[in-house]
Short mmCIF file of C-alpha atoms in Angstrom, two decimals:
data_model
loop_
_atom_site.label_atom_id
_atom_site.label_comp_id
_atom_site.label_asym_id
_atom_site.label_seq_id
_atom_site.Cartn_x
_atom_site.Cartn_y
_atom_site.Cartn_z
CA MET V 1 119.97 102.78 124.33
CA ASN V 2 118.04 105.90 125.12
CA LEU V 3 114.88 107.29 123.33
CA THR V 4 113.94 110.94 123.99
CA ILE V 5 110.48 112.12 123.47
CA PHE V 6 109.04 115.43 122.68
CA ILE V 7 105.75 116.28 122.42
CA TYR V 8 104.52 119.45 120.44
CA PRO V 9 102.55 121.44 121.08
CA GLN V 10 102.68 120.63 124.64
CA ALA V 11 106.19 120.81 125.26
CA THR V 12 105.97 120.19 128.94
CA GLN V 13 105.89 116.43 127.87
CA SER V 14 108.82 114.54 127.63
CA ALA V 15 109.94 111.02 128.49
CA VAL V 16 112.86 109.13 127.95
CA TYR V 17 112.44 105.25 126.62
CA ARG V 18 115.12 102.80 127.98
CA VAL V 19 114.70 99.56 125.80
CA ASN V 20 114.38 96.64 128.09
CA THR V 21 114.30 93.13 125.52
CA ASP V 22 112.08 91.28 127.49
CA ARG V 23 109.16 94.01 126.89
CA THR V 24 108.38 95.04 123.55
CA LEU V 25 105.82 98.15 121.93
CA PHE V 26 103.97 94.87 120.14
CA GLU V 27 103.15 93.45 123.98
CA PHE V 28 102.38 96.49 124.96
CA VAL V 29 100.10 97.53 122.50
CA SER V 30 98.48 94.21 122.50
CA GLU V 31 97.67 94.35 125.99
CA GLN V 32 96.41 97.83 126.15
CA LYS V 33 94.74 98.35 122.78
CA ASN V 34 91.15 98.42 124.51
CA ALA V 35 92.43 101.43 126.96
CA LEU V 36 94.14 103.03 123.58
CA ALA V 37 90.69 103.01 121.53
CA GLY V 38 89.11 104.54 123.86
CA SER V 39 91.13 107.15 124.27
CA ILE V 40 90.72 109.06 120.69
CA ALA V 41 88.21 111.91 120.95
CA GLY V 42 85.64 111.83 117.87
CA VAL V 43 86.79 108.45 116.59
CA PRO V 44 84.28 105.63 117.12
CA VAL V 45 86.51 102.98 119.32
CA ASP V 46 85.59 99.92 116.36
CA GLU V 47 87.42 102.07 114.15
CA VAL V 48 90.45 102.47 116.33
CA LEU V 49 90.49 98.94 117.41
CA TYR V 50 90.72 98.33 113.27
CA GLN V 51 93.44 100.37 112.71
CA ILE V 52 95.56 98.71 115.81
CA ASP V 53 94.71 95.26 114.68
CA LEU V 54 96.20 96.14 111.20
CA ALA V 55 99.18 97.76 113.13
CA LEU V 56 99.85 95.02 114.97
CA SER V 57 99.70 92.25 112.37
CA PHE V 58 102.62 94.57 110.16
CA MET V 59 104.70 94.71 113.57
CA ARG V 60 104.64 90.88 114.01
CA TYR V 61 106.08 90.71 109.96
CA TYR V 62 108.49 93.07 111.01
CA MET V 63 109.49 91.18 113.90
CA ASP V 64 109.71 88.20 112.17
CA GLN V 65 111.97 89.19 109.52
CA GLU V 66 115.93 88.75 110.48
CA ASP V 67 117.55 92.28 111.15
CA ASP V 68 119.29 93.64 108.64
CA GLY V 69 123.11 94.02 108.93
CA LEU V 70 123.00 97.88 109.07
CA LEU V 71 123.84 98.90 112.06
CA ASP V 72 124.78 101.89 113.58
CA GLU V 73 127.57 103.13 115.51
CA PRO V 74 127.22 103.22 119.38
CA ASN V 75 127.76 106.84 119.55
CA CYS V 76 125.19 107.61 116.71
CA LYS V 77 122.08 110.00 117.71
CA HIS V 78 119.01 109.85 115.53
CA ARG V 79 116.40 112.21 115.67
CA VAL V 80 112.92 110.69 114.65
CA VAL V 81 109.80 113.22 113.90
CA LEU V 82 106.28 111.84 114.86
CA ASP V 83 103.28 113.41 113.45
CA SER V 84 99.91 113.18 115.57
CA ARG V 85 98.09 114.30 112.48
CA LYS V 86 98.58 110.92 111.50
CA SER V 87 96.26 108.07 111.36
CA VAL V 88 96.75 105.61 114.53
CA PHE V 89 97.90 102.99 112.09
CA GLU V 90 100.71 105.57 110.86
CA ILE V 91 101.47 106.80 114.34
CA LEU V 92 101.83 103.19 115.95
CA LEU V 93 103.85 101.56 113.00
CA ASP V 94 105.94 105.10 112.63
CA LEU V 95 107.20 104.51 116.19
CA HIS V 96 107.88 100.72 115.94
CA SER V 97 109.75 100.67 112.42
CA ALA V 98 111.66 103.28 113.97
CA MET V 99 112.60 101.18 116.54
CA ARG V 100 113.34 98.38 114.50
CA ALA V 101 115.55 100.53 112.62
CA THR V 102 118.20 101.18 115.34
CA CYS V 103 120.08 99.54 118.32
CA VAL V 104 121.25 102.86 120.10
CA GLY V 105 118.35 104.66 120.40
CA PHE V 106 117.30 108.25 118.88
CA GLU V 107 115.57 111.48 119.91
CA LEU V 108 111.85 111.39 119.29
CA TYR V 109 109.73 114.74 118.75
CA VAL V 110 106.14 114.29 118.32
CA VAL V 111 104.46 116.98 116.45
CA GLY V 112 101.26 118.02 114.80
CA GLY V 113 99.73 119.52 117.70
CA ASP V 114 96.19 117.14 116.98
CA LEU V 115 94.52 117.36 120.29
CA ALA V 116 92.31 114.59 119.76
CA LYS V 117 95.10 112.20 120.08
CA ASP V 118 96.94 113.81 123.10
CA GLU V 119 95.18 110.90 125.19
CA PHE V 120 96.28 108.46 122.82
CA VAL V 121 100.25 109.34 122.98
CA LYS V 122 99.85 109.81 126.91
CA LYS V 123 98.73 106.28 126.70
CA LEU V 124 101.65 105.19 124.53
CA LEU V 125 103.95 106.87 126.91
CA GLU V 126 102.52 104.65 129.55
CA PHE V 127 104.69 101.98 128.21
CA PRO V 128 106.80 100.55 131.28
CA ASN V 129 109.98 101.23 129.45
CA PHE V 130 109.35 105.08 129.09
CA SER V 131 110.69 107.42 132.48
CA SER V 132 110.67 110.94 132.98
CA GLY V 133 113.34 113.20 132.38
CA ALA V 134 113.90 114.40 128.86
CA GLU V 135 114.82 117.57 127.67
CA VAL V 136 111.93 119.65 126.27
CA LEU V 137 112.24 120.91 122.88
CA SER V 138 109.80 122.63 119.94
CA ILE V 139 109.56 121.33 116.29
CA ALA V 140 107.81 123.32 113.83
CA ASN V 141 105.20 121.04 111.73
CA SER V 142 106.29 119.94 108.27
CA ASN V 143 104.21 119.40 105.03
CA LEU V 144 102.22 116.82 105.62
CA ALA V 145 99.92 115.74 102.20
CA VAL V 146 96.30 114.85 102.37
CA ALA V 147 95.65 111.24 102.32
CA TYR V 148 92.71 109.69 100.50
CA CYS V 149 91.72 106.98 98.03
CA THR V 150 90.09 107.53 94.45
CA MET V 151 87.89 105.19 93.34
CA ILE V 152 88.33 104.71 89.37
CA VAL V 153 85.09 102.77 87.85
CA PHE V 154 84.95 101.56 84.37
CA GLU V 155 81.76 100.59 82.03
CA SER V 156 83.19 97.12 82.54
CA SER V 157 83.11 96.48 86.50
CA ASP V 158 81.02 94.83 88.54
CA LEU V 159 78.61 97.75 89.59
CA GLU V 160 76.90 95.73 92.14
CA SER V 161 80.37 95.24 93.88
CA ALA V 162 81.55 98.53 93.29
CA THR V 163 78.86 100.66 94.81
CA ASP V 164 78.79 98.00 97.81
CA VAL V 165 82.50 99.05 98.73
CA LEU V 166 81.60 102.76 98.15
CA ALA V 167 78.29 102.98 100.14
CA LYS V 168 80.62 102.03 103.05
CA ALA V 169 83.22 104.52 102.67
CA TRP V 170 82.01 106.60 105.89
CA VAL V 171 83.53 103.59 107.99
CA ASN V 172 86.81 104.11 109.25
CA CYS V 173 86.82 107.44 108.13
CA SER V 174 90.16 108.33 109.63
CA VAL V 175 92.44 105.89 107.99
CA PRO V 176 94.41 107.56 105.03
CA TRP V 177 93.34 105.05 102.44
CA THR V 178 89.53 106.39 103.34
CA VAL V 179 87.65 106.43 99.50
CA ARG V 180 87.02 110.60 98.86
CA ASN V 181 87.38 110.90 95.27
CA VAL V 182 85.02 108.59 92.87
CA LEU V 183 85.86 108.78 89.13
CA VAL V 184 82.77 107.03 86.98
CA GLN V 185 82.81 106.19 83.10
CA GLU V 186 80.25 108.33 82.11
CA THR V 187 78.31 105.51 79.98
CA VAL V 188 77.37 104.11 83.56
CA GLN V 189 77.19 106.97 85.66
CA GLU V 190 73.61 107.61 86.14
CA LYS V 191 73.37 103.93 86.91
CA PHE V 192 75.95 104.02 88.97
CA ILE V 193 74.44 107.01 91.07
CA LEU V 194 71.08 105.12 91.53
CA LEU V 195 72.48 102.04 93.01
CA LEU V 196 74.51 103.76 95.34
CA GLU V 197 71.74 105.98 96.26
CA SER V 198 69.76 102.64 96.90
CA LYS V 199 72.79 101.51 99.25
CA LEU V 200 73.49 104.66 101.27
CA LYS V 201 71.99 104.10 105.06
CA PRO V 202 71.89 106.69 107.39
CA PHE V 203 74.69 107.00 110.17
CA LEU V 204 73.80 104.70 112.72
CA ASP V 205 75.56 106.37 115.78
CA ASN V 206 77.76 109.70 115.50
CA VAL V 207 78.21 111.59 112.33
CA PRO V 208 81.60 111.05 111.64
CA TYR V 209 83.65 114.34 112.24
CA GLU V 210 80.54 116.29 112.15
CA LYS V 211 81.62 119.88 112.06
CA GLU V 212 83.32 119.20 108.75
CA MET V 213 80.63 117.28 107.69
CA ARG V 214 78.02 120.19 107.79
CA ALA V 215 80.39 123.12 106.94
CA ALA V 216 80.98 120.86 103.61
CA VAL V 217 77.40 119.87 103.00
CA ASN V 218 76.15 123.30 103.28
CA LYS V 219 78.75 124.42 100.76
CA ALA V 220 77.78 122.21 98.26
CA SER V 221 74.10 123.30 98.82
CA GLU V 222 74.90 126.93 98.71
CA THR V 223 76.94 126.12 95.41
CA GLY V 224 74.08 124.34 93.83
CA PHE V 225 75.92 121.12 93.62
CA ARG V 226 74.32 118.11 92.81
CA MET V 227 74.24 115.96 96.18
CA ILE V 228 73.75 112.25 95.94
CA GLN V 229 72.45 111.01 99.51
CA CYS V 230 70.42 108.41 101.32
CA LEU V 231 67.07 108.22 100.25
CA VAL V 232 65.68 108.16 104.32
CA ASP V 233 63.59 111.44 104.96
CA GLY V 234 63.84 113.38 108.51
CA VAL V 235 67.74 112.82 108.66
CA GLU V 236 69.41 116.17 109.16
CA LEU V 237 73.42 114.69 108.33
CA LYS V 238 73.29 111.83 105.85
CA PRO V 239 76.21 110.09 103.85
CA THR V 240 77.06 112.75 100.88
CA VAL V 241 78.45 112.38 97.49
CA VAL V 242 78.74 115.55 95.49
CA TYR V 243 78.82 115.54 91.79
CA GLY V 244 80.95 117.57 89.50
CA VAL V 245 83.35 119.60 91.91
CA ASN V 246 87.34 118.50 92.97
CA VAL V 247 87.78 116.78 96.17
CA ASP V 248 90.28 119.61 96.99
CA PHE V 249 87.06 121.91 96.84
CA PHE V 250 86.01 120.89 99.90
CA LEU V 251 89.50 120.93 101.88
CA GLU V 252 89.59 123.38 104.96
CA LYS V 253 92.85 125.56 104.85
CA GLU V 254 96.03 123.58 105.85
CA SER V 255 94.11 120.87 106.40
CA THR V 256 95.69 117.26 106.56
CA ARG V 257 92.41 115.36 106.63
CA ALA V 258 90.10 114.88 103.90
CA SER V 259 86.52 115.88 103.86
CA PRO V 260 84.10 113.49 105.20
CA ILE V 261 82.13 114.13 102.31
CA LEU V 262 82.71 112.42 98.68
CA THR V 263 83.12 113.81 95.16
CA LEU V 264 82.30 112.18 91.95
CA ASN V 265 82.89 113.15 88.32
CA ALA V 266 82.39 111.06 85.41
CA PHE V 267 85.47 110.35 82.60
CA ARG V 268 85.04 109.02 78.82
CA THR V 269 88.26 106.77 78.55
CA ALA V 270 91.15 105.33 80.37
CA LYS V 271 93.58 108.14 79.38
CA GLU V 272 91.34 110.98 80.81
CA ALA V 273 90.25 108.90 84.22
CA ILE V 274 94.70 108.25 84.85
CA THR V 275 94.76 112.32 84.44
CA LEU V 276 92.13 112.91 86.42
CA ALA V 277 93.27 110.90 89.50
CA ASN V 278 97.14 111.86 88.81
CA THR V 279 95.73 115.82 89.69
CA SER V 280 94.10 114.91 92.71
CA ASN V 281 96.19 112.16 93.82
CA GLY V 282 95.49 111.16 97.34
CA GLY V 283 98.10 108.22 97.71
CA SER V 284 95.79 105.13 96.72
CA VAL V 285 93.69 104.33 94.33
CA SER V 286 90.94 101.54 93.88
CA LEU V 287 89.90 100.68 90.29
CA TRP V 288 87.16 98.57 89.01
CA THR V 289 86.93 96.70 85.98
CA GLU V 290 86.82 93.21 84.57
CA GLU V 291 89.18 94.21 81.48
CA LEU V 292 92.59 92.43 83.07
CA SER V 293 94.64 94.48 80.11
CA LEU V 294 92.90 97.71 81.22
CA ALA V 295 93.36 97.05 85.28
CA LEU V 296 97.27 96.43 84.70
CA GLU V 297 97.10 99.73 81.89
CA VAL V 298 95.64 102.13 84.61
CA ALA V 299 97.43 100.79 87.69
CA TYR V 300 101.28 101.10 86.58
CA ALA V 301 99.88 104.54 84.96
CA VAL V 302 98.43 105.96 87.94
CA ALA V 303 100.57 108.22 90.26
CA ALA V 304 99.49 106.76 93.68
CA GLN V 305 101.80 103.52 94.75
CA SER V 306 99.29 101.53 96.39
CA VAL V 307 96.19 100.29 94.18
CA TRP V 308 93.53 97.79 94.69
CA VAL V 309 91.94 96.18 91.56
CA ASN V 310 88.20 95.47 92.19
CA CYS V 311 88.87 95.56 96.41
CA HIS V 312 89.89 98.05 98.37
CA ALA V 313 91.86 98.17 101.68
CA VAL V 314 93.32 94.55 101.23
CA PHE V 315 96.54 94.38 102.82
CA ASN V 316 99.70 92.13 103.34
CA PRO V 317 102.64 93.33 105.12
CA ALA V 318 105.43 92.01 102.87
CA PHE V 319 104.59 94.33 100.44
CA PRO V 320 104.94 98.17 101.06
CA TYR V 321 102.21 100.77 100.99
CA THR V 322 102.48 104.22 100.90
CA PHE V 323 99.35 106.66 101.19
CA ARG V 324 101.00 110.04 101.27
CA ALA V 325 103.22 111.92 98.77
CA HIS V 326 106.62 112.41 99.82
CA ASP V 327 106.08 110.05 103.36
CA TYR V 328 107.21 106.80 104.47
CA CYS V 329 105.57 103.32 103.35
CA TYR V 330 104.59 100.78 105.81
CA GLY V 331 105.17 96.74 105.01
CA SER V 332 108.37 94.99 103.53
CA GLU V 333 112.18 95.36 104.33
CA TYR V 334 111.74 98.71 103.18
CA ALA V 335 109.84 100.06 105.63
CA ILE V 336 112.78 99.66 108.01
CA CYS V 337 115.21 100.63 105.67
CA GLU V 338 113.48 103.97 105.15
CA LYS V 339 113.87 104.80 108.77
CA LYS V 340 117.43 104.64 108.43
CA ILE V 341 118.17 106.29 105.62
CA LYS V 342 115.65 109.12 105.35
CA THR V 343 114.12 111.60 108.08
CA VAL V 344 111.38 113.88 108.15
CA PHE V 345 112.55 117.63 107.19
CA VAL V 346 111.93 119.92 110.27
CA PRO V 347 111.74 123.72 109.12
CA SER V 348 114.20 126.28 111.02
CA ILE V 349 115.58 129.94 110.63
CA GLU V 350 118.26 128.58 109.27
CA GLN V 351 116.83 126.55 106.86
CA PRO V 352 113.30 127.09 106.40
CA VAL V 353 112.67 124.50 103.33
CA ASN V 354 114.52 121.40 102.21
CA SER V 355 117.16 121.46 99.89
CA THR V 356 117.89 119.89 96.86
CA GLU V 357 121.37 120.41 96.51
CA LYS V 358 122.04 118.84 100.55
CA ASN V 359 119.72 116.04 99.58
CA LYS V 360 121.90 115.60 96.41
CA ALA V 361 125.00 116.12 98.42
CA ALA V 362 123.90 113.15 100.83
CA ILE V 363 123.06 110.41 97.83
CA ASP V 364 126.21 111.38 96.53
CA GLY V 365 128.09 110.41 99.73
CA LEU V 366 126.25 106.77 99.69
CA GLY V 367 128.80 105.86 96.79
CA LEU V 368 128.53 104.46 93.38
CA VAL V 369 125.26 102.90 92.51
CA SER V 370 125.62 98.95 91.17
CA LYS V 371 124.07 97.99 88.17
CA GLU V 372 122.08 95.51 90.42
CA VAL V 373 120.62 98.36 91.83
CA LYS V 374 119.92 100.04 88.57
CA SER V 375 118.00 96.37 87.28
CA GLN V 376 116.18 96.20 90.21
CA ARG V 377 113.47 98.43 88.30
CA PHE V 378 111.08 95.19 88.22
CA SER V 379 108.20 93.66 89.52
CA PHE V 380 108.19 91.16 92.82
CA VAL V 381 105.13 88.85 92.52
CA LYS V 382 102.99 87.00 95.14
CA ASN V 383 100.05 84.89 95.00
CA GLU V 384 98.93 84.38 98.50
CA LYS V 385 95.42 83.61 99.63
CA ASN V 386 93.83 83.54 96.13
CA VAL V 387 95.37 87.39 96.23
CA HIS V 388 97.79 88.42 93.26
CA TYR V 389 99.96 91.21 94.96
CA GLU V 390 102.73 92.93 92.85
CA MET V 391 105.37 95.24 93.55
CA VAL V 392 106.52 97.24 90.70
CA SER V 393 109.87 99.19 90.84
CA SER V 394 110.59 101.98 88.97
CA GLU V 395 113.63 104.86 88.63
CA TYR V 396 112.79 107.89 91.51
CA LYS V 397 114.03 111.30 90.18
CA LEU V 398 116.70 112.63 92.03
CA ASP V 399 114.85 116.17 91.76
CA ASN V 400 112.18 115.04 93.46
CA TYR V 401 113.93 115.30 96.90
CA ASN V 402 113.20 119.08 96.78
CA PRO V 403 111.84 121.74 98.91
CA GLU V 404 108.25 120.07 98.57
CA GLN V 405 109.75 117.21 99.63
CA ARG V 406 108.48 115.98 103.60
CA LEU V 407 111.48 113.53 103.60
CA GLN V 408 115.16 114.11 103.61
CA ILE V 409 118.54 112.01 102.65
CA VAL V 410 120.56 111.18 106.02
CA ASN V 411 123.74 113.30 105.77
CA GLU V 412 127.14 111.08 106.13
CA PHE V 413 124.68 108.12 106.03
CA TRP V 414 128.23 105.78 106.06
CA SER V 415 129.57 107.38 109.25
CA LYS V 416 126.26 106.36 110.94
CA PHE V 417 125.79 103.15 110.14
CA VAL V 418 128.05 100.43 109.09
CA THR V 419 128.10 97.16 107.40
CA ILE V 420 130.20 94.79 105.02
CA ASP V 421 127.44 93.21 103.55
CA THR V 422 127.05 94.63 99.25
CA ALA V 423 123.65 93.57 99.68
CA ASP V 424 122.57 96.10 102.59
CA ARG V 425 124.47 98.73 100.35
CA ASN V 426 122.20 97.88 97.53
CA LEU V 427 119.18 97.73 99.97
CA VAL V 428 119.93 101.45 100.81
CA HIS V 429 120.70 102.52 97.31
CA ASP V 430 117.62 101.37 96.16
CA THR V 431 115.16 102.78 98.85
CA VAL V 432 117.12 105.90 97.73
CA TYR V 433 117.60 105.73 93.85
CA ASN V 434 113.92 103.67 93.44
CA GLN V 435 110.21 103.85 94.43
CA ARG V 436 107.75 101.08 94.92
CA LYS V 437 104.18 100.84 93.71
CA THR V 438 102.10 97.63 95.03
CA VAL V 439 98.81 96.68 93.00
CA VAL V 440 96.73 94.19 94.90
CA ILE V 441 94.22 91.89 92.36
CA PRO V 442 92.18 88.96 93.78
CA TYR V 443 91.71 86.57 91.87
CA GLY V 444 88.87 84.31 91.37
CA VAL V 445 86.21 87.48 92.23
CA THR V 446 87.92 89.64 89.70
CA PHE V 447 88.36 88.00 86.62
CA ALA V 448 86.32 84.64 86.37
CA ASN V 449 86.59 82.83 83.46
#
């Protein structure tokens, strides 16, 4: 099994990966996590360690599962694109799940040009199974959606708990589920703001993304927006929430990372909250209410694929979490299957944008969809350690595989992968034709009797 790696834009760096079953990426990352955590400029070591440990828990889940029956042909050639603009958590799992998805290897291209993660990538290439000698190749960056979490706070929520969580929004700023958009019901907005102000604390050490923070605060000040900050005087840059503006207002041109300051807006009804959340969809939602019917109504209606109720960033690797529009999920068997059937679209002179027609042709080549797959638009529920996890499956419109789509369907899939198991074919169809949302509700805290 050969794995060729190319680093963009530093095309002089490349490597060949040779599989040795006596040595795994999981083992390497576990042993080297302190060195990996210290290799990223501008991100606190504790924040990187948190992401590495979380990624390792997902890796362990993947490794504990039996391999599926979808085997790639011995002479099959795959290409995987790894984007350095993503978080450490995403990079590690994109690489690990791609390895789990093949038994013959693939060419890997590292794109994105995030200079802060150069050393992190170099450290990953110190994995002993890598060697030199690969061909150098450059690949243009594809679309990568900005990822952030929207917090929705209803008047029926525990405002103390909601503000406790929000006051920590500047911890782990580089994760794709960081809270950057806040929607508060109009009837409790001032109470919510007063509580939040009392809990905001100055940054202990370095200001996260100081350059972007300074620019955003100056922009908010110059335009006269109301700024909610900690009440400590004598501090130049503080955790900041700006009232009355959309989160997109502070996004830098072509940025793939949300601003380090938060935006806050008020809503009147649940319908309005859903509309606002879907208008600024960062990929995940943390909603707060002690009314179960309202929680489920909103959770099912928001466009985000990862939803937490009365909590934030609670994970179970058995369930799929998606943080960016048109991108891979993390967790569950779908994460591995996606790496088989979907690849990152690479722009070229011949085809500068993704093609709806070519994707539909590739999907048609998968064959007839069984009634079983169509009936798999359902809810799967698991209760573990007083937490309710629910995966909601619904139809994914094939027109969504369009020029805005980051992923494309592998052409002539069944010439590359073989199986004699109907369940494996159904899994492939399910991955393409359906989409999944994970809803997390901690019982005993959320809806007390």
